[in-house]
CSV table of C-alpha atoms in Angstrom, one decimal:
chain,number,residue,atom,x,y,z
A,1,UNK,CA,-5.3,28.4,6.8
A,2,UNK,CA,-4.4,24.8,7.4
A,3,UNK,CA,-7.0,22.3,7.7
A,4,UNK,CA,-7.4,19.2,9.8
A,5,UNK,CA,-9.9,17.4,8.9
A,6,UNK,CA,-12.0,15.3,11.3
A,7,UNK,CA,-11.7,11.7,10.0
A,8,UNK,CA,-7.7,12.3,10.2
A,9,UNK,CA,-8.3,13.1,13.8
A,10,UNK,CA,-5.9,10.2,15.7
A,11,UNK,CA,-6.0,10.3,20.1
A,12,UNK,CA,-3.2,12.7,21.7
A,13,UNK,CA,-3.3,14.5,18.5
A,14,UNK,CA,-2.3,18.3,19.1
A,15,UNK,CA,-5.1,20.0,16.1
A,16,UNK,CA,-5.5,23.9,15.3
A,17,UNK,CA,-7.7,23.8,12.5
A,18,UNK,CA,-11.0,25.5,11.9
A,19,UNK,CA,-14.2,24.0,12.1
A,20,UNK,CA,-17.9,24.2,11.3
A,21,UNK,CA,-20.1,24.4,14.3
A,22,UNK,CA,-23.3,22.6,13.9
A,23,UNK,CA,-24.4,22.7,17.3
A,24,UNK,CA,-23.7,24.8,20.9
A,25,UNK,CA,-25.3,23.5,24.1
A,26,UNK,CA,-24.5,25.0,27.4
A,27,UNK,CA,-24.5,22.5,30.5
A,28,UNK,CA,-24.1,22.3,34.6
A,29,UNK,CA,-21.3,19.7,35.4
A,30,UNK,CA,-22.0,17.8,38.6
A,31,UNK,CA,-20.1,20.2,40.5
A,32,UNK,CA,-21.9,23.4,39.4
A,33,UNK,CA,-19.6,24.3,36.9
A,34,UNK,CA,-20.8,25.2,33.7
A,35,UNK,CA,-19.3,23.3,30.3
A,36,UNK,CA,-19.7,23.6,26.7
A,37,UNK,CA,-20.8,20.4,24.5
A,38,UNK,CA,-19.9,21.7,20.7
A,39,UNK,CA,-21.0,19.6,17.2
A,40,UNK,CA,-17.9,20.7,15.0
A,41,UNK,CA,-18.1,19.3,11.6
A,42,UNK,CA,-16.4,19.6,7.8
A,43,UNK,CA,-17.1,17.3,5.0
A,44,UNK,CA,-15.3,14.5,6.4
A,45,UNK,CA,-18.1,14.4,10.0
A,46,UNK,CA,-18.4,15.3,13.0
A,47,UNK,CA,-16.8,15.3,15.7
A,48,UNK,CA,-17.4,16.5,19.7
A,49,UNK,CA,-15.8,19.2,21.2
A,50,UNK,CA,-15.7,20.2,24.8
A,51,UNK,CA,-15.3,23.3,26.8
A,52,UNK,CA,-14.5,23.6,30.6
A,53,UNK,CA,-12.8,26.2,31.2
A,54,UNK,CA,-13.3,30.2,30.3
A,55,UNK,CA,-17.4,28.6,29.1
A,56,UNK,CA,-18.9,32.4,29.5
A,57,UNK,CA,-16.0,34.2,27.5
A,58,UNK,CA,-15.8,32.1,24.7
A,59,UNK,CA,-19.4,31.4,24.6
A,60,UNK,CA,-20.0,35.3,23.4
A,61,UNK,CA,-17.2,34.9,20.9
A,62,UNK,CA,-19.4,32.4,18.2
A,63,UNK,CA,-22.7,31.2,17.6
A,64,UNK,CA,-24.1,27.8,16.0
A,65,UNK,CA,-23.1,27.5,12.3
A,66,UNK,CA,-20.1,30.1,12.6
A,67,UNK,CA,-16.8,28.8,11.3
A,68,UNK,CA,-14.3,28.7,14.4
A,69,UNK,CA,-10.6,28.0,14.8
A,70,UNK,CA,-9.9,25.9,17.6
A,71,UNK,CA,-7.2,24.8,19.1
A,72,UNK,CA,-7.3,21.4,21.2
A,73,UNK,CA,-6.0,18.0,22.2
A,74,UNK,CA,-7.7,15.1,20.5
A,75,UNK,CA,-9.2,12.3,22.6
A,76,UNK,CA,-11.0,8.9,22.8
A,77,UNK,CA,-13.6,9.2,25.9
A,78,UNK,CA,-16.3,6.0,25.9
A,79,UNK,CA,-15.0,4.9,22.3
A,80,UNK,CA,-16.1,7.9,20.4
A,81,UNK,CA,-13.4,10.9,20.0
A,82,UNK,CA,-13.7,14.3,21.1
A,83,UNK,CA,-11.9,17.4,20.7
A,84,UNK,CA,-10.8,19.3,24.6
A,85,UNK,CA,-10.6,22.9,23.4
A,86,UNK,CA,-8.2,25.2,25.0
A,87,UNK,CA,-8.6,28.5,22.9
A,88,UNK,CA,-11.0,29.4,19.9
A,89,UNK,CA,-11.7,32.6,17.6
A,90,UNK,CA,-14.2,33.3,15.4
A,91,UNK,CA,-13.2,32.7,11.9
A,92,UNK,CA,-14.9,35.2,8.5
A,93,UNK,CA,-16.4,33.1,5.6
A,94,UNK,CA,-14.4,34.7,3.5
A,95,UNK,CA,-11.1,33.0,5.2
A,96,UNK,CA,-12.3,29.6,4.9
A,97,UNK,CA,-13.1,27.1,1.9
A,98,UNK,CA,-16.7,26.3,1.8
A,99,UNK,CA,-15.3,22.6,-0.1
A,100,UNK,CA,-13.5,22.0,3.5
A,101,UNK,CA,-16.8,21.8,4.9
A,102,UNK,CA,-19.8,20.3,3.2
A,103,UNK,CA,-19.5,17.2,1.7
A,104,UNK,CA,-20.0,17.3,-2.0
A,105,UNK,CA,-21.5,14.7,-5.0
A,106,UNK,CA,-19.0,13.4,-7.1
A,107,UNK,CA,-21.2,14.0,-10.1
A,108,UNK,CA,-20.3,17.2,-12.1
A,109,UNK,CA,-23.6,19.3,-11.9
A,110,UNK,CA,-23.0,20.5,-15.5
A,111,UNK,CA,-23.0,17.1,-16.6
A,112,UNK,CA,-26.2,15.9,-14.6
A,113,UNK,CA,-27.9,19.2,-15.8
A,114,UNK,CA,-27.3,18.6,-19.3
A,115,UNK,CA,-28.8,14.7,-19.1
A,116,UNK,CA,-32.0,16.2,-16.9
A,117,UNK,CA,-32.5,18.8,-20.0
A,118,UNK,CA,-31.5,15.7,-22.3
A,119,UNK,CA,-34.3,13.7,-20.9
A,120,UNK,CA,-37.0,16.2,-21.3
A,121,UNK,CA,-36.3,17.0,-24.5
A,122,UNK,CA,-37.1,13.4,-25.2
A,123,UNK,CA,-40.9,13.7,-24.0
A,124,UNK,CA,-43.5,13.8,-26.6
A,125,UNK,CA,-46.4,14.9,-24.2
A,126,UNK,CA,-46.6,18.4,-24.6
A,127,UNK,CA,-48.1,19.3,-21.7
A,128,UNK,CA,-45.7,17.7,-18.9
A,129,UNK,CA,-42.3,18.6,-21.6
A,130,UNK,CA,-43.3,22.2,-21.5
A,131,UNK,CA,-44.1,22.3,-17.5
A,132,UNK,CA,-40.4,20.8,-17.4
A,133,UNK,CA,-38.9,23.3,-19.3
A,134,UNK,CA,-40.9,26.0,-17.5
A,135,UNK,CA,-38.9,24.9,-14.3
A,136,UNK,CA,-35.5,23.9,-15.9
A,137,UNK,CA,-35.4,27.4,-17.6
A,138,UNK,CA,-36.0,29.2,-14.3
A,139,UNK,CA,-32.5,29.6,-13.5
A,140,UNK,CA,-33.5,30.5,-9.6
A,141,UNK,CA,-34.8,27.2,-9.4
A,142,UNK,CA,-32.4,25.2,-11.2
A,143,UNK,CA,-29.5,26.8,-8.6
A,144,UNK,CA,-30.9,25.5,-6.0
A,145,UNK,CA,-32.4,22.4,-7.4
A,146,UNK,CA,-28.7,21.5,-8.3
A,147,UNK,CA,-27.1,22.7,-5.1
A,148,UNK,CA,-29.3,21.0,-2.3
A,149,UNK,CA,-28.8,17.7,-0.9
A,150,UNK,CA,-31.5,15.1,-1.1
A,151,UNK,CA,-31.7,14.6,2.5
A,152,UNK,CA,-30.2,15.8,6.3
A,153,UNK,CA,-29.4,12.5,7.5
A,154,UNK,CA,-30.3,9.3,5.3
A,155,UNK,CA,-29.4,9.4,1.6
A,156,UNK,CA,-27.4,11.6,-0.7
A,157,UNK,CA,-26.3,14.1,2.5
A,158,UNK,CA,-24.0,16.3,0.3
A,159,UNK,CA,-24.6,18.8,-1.8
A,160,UNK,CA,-26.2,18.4,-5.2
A,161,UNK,CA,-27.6,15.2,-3.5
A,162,UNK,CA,-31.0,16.5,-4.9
A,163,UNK,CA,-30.0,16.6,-8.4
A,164,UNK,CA,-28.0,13.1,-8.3
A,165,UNK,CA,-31.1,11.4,-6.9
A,166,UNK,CA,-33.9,12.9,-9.0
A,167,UNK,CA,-31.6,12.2,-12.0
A,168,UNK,CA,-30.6,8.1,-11.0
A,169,UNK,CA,-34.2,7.9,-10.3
A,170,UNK,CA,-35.5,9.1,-13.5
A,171,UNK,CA,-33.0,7.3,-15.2
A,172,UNK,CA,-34.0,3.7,-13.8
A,173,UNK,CA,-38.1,5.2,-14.4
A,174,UNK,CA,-36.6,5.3,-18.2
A,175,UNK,CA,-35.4,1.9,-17.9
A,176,UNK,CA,-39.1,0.6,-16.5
A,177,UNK,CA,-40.6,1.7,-19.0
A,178,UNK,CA,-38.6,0.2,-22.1
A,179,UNK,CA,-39.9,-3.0,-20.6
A,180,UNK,CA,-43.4,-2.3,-19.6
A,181,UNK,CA,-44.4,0.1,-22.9
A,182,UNK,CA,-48.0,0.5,-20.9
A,183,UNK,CA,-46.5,3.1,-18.4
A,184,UNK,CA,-46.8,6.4,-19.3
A,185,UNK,CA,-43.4,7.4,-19.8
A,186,UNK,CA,-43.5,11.3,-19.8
A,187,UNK,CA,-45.6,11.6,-16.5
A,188,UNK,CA,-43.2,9.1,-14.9
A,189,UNK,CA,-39.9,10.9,-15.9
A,190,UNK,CA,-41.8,14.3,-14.9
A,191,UNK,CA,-42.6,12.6,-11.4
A,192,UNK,CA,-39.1,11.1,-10.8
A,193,UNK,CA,-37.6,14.7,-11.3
A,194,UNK,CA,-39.9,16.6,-9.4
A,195,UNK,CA,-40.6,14.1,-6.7
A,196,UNK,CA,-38.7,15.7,-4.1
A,197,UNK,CA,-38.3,19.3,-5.5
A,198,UNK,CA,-39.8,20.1,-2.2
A,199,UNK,CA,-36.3,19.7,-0.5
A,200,UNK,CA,-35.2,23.1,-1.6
A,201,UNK,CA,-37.3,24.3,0.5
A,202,UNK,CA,-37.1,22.1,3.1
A,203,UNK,CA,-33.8,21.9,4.1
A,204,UNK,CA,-30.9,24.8,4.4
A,205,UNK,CA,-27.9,24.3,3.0
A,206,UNK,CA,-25.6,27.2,2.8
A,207,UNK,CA,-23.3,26.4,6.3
A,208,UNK,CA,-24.8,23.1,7.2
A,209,UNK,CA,-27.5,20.6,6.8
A,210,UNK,CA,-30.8,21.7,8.7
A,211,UNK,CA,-34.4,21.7,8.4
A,212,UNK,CA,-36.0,25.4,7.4
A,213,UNK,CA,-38.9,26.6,9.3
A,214,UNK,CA,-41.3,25.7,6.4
A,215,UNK,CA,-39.7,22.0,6.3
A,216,UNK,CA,-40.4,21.3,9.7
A,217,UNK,CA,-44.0,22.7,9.5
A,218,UNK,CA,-45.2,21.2,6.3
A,219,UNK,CA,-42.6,19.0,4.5
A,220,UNK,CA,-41.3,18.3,1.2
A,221,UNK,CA,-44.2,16.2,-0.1
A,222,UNK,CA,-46.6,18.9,0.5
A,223,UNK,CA,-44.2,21.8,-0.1
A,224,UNK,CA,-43.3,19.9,-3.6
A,225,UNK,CA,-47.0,19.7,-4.8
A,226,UNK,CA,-47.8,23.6,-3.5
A,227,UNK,CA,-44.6,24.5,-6.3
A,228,UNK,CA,-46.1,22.2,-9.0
A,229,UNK,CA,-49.4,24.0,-8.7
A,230,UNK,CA,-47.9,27.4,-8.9
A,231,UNK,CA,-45.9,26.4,-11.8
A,232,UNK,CA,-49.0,25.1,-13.6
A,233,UNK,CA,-50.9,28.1,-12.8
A,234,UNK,CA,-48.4,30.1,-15.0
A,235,UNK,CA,-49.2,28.3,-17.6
A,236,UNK,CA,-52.5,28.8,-18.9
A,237,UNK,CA,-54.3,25.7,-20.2
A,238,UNK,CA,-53.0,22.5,-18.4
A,239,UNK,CA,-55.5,19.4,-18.5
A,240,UNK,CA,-56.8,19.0,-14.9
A,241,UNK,CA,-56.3,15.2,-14.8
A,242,UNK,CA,-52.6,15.8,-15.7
A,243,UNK,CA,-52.2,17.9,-13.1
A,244,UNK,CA,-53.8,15.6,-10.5
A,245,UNK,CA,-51.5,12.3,-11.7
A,246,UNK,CA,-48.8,14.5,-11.6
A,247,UNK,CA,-49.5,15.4,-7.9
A,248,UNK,CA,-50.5,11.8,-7.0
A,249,UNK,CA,-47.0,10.9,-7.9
A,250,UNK,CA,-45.5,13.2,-5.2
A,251,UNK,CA,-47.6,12.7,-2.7
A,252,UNK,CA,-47.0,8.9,-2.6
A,253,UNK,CA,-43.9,8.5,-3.2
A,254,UNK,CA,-43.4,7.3,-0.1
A,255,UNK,CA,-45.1,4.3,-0.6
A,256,UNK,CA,-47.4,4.1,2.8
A,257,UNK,CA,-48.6,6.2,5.4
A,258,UNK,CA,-46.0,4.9,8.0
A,259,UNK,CA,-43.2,6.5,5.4
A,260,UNK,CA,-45.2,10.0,5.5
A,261,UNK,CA,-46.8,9.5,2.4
A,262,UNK,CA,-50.7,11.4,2.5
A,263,UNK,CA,-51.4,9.0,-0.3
A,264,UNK,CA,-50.7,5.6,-1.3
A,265,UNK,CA,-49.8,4.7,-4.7
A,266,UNK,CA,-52.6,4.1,-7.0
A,267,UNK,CA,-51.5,4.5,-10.3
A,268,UNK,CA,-48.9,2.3,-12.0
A,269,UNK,CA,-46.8,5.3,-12.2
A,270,UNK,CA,-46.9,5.9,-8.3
A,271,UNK,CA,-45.9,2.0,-7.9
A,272,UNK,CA,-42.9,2.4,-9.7
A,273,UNK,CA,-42.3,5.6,-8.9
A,274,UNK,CA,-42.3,4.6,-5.2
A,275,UNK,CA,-40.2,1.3,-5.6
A,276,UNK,CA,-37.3,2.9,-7.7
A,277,UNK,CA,-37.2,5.9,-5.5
A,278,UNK,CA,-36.5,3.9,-2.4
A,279,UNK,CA,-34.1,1.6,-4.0
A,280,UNK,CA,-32.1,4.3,-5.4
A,281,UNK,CA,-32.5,5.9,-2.0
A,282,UNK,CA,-30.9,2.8,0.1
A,283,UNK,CA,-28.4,1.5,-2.4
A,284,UNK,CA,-27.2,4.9,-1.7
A,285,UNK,CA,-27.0,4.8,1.8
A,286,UNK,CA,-25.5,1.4,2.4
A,287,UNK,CA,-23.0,2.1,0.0
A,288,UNK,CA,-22.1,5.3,2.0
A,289,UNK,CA,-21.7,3.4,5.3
A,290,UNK,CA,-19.6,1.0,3.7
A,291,UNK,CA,-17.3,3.6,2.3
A,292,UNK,CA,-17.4,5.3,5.4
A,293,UNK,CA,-15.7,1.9,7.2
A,294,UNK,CA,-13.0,1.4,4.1
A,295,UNK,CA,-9.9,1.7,5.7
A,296,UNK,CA,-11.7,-1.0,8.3
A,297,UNK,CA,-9.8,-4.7,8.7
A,298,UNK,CA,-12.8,-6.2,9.1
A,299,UNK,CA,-14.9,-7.7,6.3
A,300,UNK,CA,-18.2,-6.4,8.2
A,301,UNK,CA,-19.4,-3.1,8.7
A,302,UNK,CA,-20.2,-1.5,11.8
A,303,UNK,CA,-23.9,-1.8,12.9
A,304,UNK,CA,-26.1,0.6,11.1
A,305,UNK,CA,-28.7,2.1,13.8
A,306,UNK,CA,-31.0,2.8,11.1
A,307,UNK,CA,-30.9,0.1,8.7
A,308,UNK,CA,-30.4,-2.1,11.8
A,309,UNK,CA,-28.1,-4.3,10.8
A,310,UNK,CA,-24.3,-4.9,9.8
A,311,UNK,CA,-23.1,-5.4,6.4
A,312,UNK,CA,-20.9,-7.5,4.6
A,313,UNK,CA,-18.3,-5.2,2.9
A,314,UNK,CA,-16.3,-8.7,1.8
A,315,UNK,CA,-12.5,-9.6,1.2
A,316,UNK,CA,-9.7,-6.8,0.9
A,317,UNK,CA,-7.3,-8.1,-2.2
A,318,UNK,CA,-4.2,-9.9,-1.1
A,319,UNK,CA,-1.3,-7.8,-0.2
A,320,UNK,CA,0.5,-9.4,-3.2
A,321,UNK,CA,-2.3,-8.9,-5.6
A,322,UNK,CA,-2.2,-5.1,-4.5
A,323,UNK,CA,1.6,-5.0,-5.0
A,324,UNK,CA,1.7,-6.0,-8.5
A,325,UNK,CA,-1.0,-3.5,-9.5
A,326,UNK,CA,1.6,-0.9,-8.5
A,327,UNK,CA,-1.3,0.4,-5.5
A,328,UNK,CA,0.0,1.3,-2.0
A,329,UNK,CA,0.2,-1.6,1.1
A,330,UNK,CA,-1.1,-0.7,3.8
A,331,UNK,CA,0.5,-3.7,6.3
A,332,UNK,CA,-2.2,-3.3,9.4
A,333,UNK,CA,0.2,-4.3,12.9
A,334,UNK,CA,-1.2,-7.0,15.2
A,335,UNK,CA,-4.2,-5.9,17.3
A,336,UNK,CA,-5.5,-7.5,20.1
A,337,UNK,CA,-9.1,-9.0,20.2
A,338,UNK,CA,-11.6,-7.4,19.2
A,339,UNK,CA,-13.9,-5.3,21.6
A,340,UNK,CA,-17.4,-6.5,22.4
A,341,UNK,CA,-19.9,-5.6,19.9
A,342,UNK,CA,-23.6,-4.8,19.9
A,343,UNK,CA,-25.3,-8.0,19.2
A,344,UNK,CA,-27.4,-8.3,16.1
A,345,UNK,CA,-31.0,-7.4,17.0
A,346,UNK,CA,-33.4,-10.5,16.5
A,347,UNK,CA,-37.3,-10.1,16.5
A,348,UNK,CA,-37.5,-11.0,20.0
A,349,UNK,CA,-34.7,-8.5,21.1
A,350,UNK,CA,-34.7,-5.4,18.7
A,351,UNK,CA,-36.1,-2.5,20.1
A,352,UNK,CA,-39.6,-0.5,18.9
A,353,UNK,CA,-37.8,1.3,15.4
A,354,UNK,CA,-39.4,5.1,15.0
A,355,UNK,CA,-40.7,5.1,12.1
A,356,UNK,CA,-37.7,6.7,10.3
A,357,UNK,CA,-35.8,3.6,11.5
A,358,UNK,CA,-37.5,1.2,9.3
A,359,UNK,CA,-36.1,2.4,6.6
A,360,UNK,CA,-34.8,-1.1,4.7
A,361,UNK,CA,-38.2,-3.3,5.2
A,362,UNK,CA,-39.8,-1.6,2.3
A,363,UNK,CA,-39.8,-4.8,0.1
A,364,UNK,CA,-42.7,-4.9,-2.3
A,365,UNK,CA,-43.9,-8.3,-0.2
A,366,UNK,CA,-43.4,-6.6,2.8
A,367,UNK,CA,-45.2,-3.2,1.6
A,368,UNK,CA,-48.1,-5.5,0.4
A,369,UNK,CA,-48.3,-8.0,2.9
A,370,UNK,CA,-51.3,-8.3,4.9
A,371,UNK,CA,-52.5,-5.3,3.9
A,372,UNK,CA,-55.1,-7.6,1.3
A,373,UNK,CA,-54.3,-5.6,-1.8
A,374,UNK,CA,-55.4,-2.0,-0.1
A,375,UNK,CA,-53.2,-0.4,-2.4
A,376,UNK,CA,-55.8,-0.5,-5.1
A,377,UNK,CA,-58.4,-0.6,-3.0
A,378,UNK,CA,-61.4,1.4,-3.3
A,379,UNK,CA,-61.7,2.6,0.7
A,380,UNK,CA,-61.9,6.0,1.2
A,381,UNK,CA,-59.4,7.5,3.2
């Protein structure tokens, strides 16, 4: 079956092509007609589809995170495309390609795997290198440790997001501690890996990216520590203060209590812990907004609701430049000037973030600023 895939969508464009539908929502036009708002995605994004004619029949023909093939005219409407379905069937797994669909990391998961198993093997603490192993051998766990992403929306959104994370952030752990020989190296790589283990769990994965049941209720943090404590119970004699460092490290990753951390850090582990997590996290997600806009003129990206802000994706080589290395031109034709854009948000005009929006202010001066050294303080909470 021929694919179209949504960020080859172009206006007038005539498209039969199956799709992933993340979301169905039934509506009343103005009129009292009924219409059909559908959230059709594949691993390139998403795109909008409408329904407005025949909204009962084809509404009993599919249900939210079926694969459909639809067949529709694409169009611009207020800026953003949208798909005007004519016809659509239902479409079996089993005809599709999963790869068509859900965006994937780039990373071979063998090759990750092998440098996770690499960098346990390389702990001398017995205790944390054999509660390692005792989840790295489980080969349940390790399938879905290596398939999930590392988050829905913000960072790493494809799958074995997870795995590519917890590895880059062990790997820059391994890097603090070659400088600072204080930290404790083996708790810190242990933490780095299993800091967000909780995600397997809290997120489905198997048509589209969605929180479970369990992840809305209680969250990766606390899910993550409830699996570290099973895991330790299987064990037989694990020092109790191990276990409880271990456990601080997850539940403040986060940093603060704004981020949804129950804990802030209070061990030099959990400082670092916190501040390599979020900058692998965000280098991450500005790089993917930047290669989302590649094929953009402009040396600026678009604005980024939740980083709030534009960035600078600088010069495109010369056309000449790009000649001689033998790469393909791409002449852009004149276009006229350029539409009005959202003005950058200053203090005195940027609306109140939620607190998921303030995800790029997490500068250590920032995180400690005002706050009169609370991290280490002594205050119960």
């Amino acid at each position: 079956m021929s694919k179209v895939f949504i960020a080859d969508l172009k206006e007038r464009d005539q498209i039969d092509s199956p799709f992933l539908v993340r979301d169905k929502i039934m509506a009343m036009a103005k009129n009292g007609k009924p219409y059909m708002t559908l959230k059709l995605m594949d691993r390139s994004g998403e795109v909008e589809g409408r329904i407005w004619d025949q909204v009962d029949h084809f509404s009993r023909l599919f249900n939210k995170d079926d694969f459909i093939r639809v067949r529709a005219k694409a169009s611009v409407y207020m800026g953003k495309m949208q798909l005007v379905i004519q016809d659509l069937v239902r479409v079996d797994e089993s005809e599709i390609s999963l790869g068509d669909f859900l965006p994937v990391s780039n990373h071979d998961p063998a090759t990750m795997m092998a440098q996770v198993r690499a960098l346990i093997a390389s702990m001398t603490d017995v205790d944390y290198r054999g509660l390692m192993e005792s989840f790295f051998n489980d080969a349940a766990f390790v399938a879905q440790y290596q398939k999930a992403p590392a988050a829905k929306a913000m960072h790493h959104v494809y799958l074995g997001g997870l795995l590519e994370h917890s590895l880059a952030v062990a790997h820059l752990a391994d890097d603090v501690c070659r400088r600072y020989p204080s930290v404790d190296r083996d708790l810190l790589i242990s933490g780095a890996l299993l800091h967000d283990v909780g995600k397997v769990a809290e997120l489905l994965f198997d048509r589209s990216f969605d929180y479970s049941d369990e992840g809305k209720l209680l969250g990766h943090i606390v899910i993550g520590v409830e699996m570290v404590e099973e895991r330790i119970r299987t064990l037989g004699a694990f020092p109790r203060i191990k276990a409880t460092l271990l456990k601080h490290l997850l539940l403040s990753h986060h940093g603060q209590y704004d981020y949804g951390s129950p804990k802030r850090p209070k061990t030099l582990e959990a400082v670092i812990l916190n501040f390599v997590d979020d900058m692998d996290s965000k280098i991450n997600g500005v790089q993917a907004h930047i290669d989302k806009e590649a094929h953009n003129d402009s040396r600026w990206t678009g604005y980024h609701r939740l980083y709030d802000r534009y960035f600078f994706k600088g010069e495109k080589p010369p056309v000449a430049e790009q000649a001689l290395r033998g790469e393909e031109v791409d002449v852009p034709a004149p276009v006229a000037a350029p539409p009005v854009t959202k003005p950058i948000a200053t203090e005195k005009n940027a609306p109140r973030k939620r607190r998921e929006e303030k995800t790029l202010s997490a500068s250590l001066g920032e995180q400690l600023g005002g706050l009169n050294m609370d991290l280490f303080g002594s205050r119960e909470e």
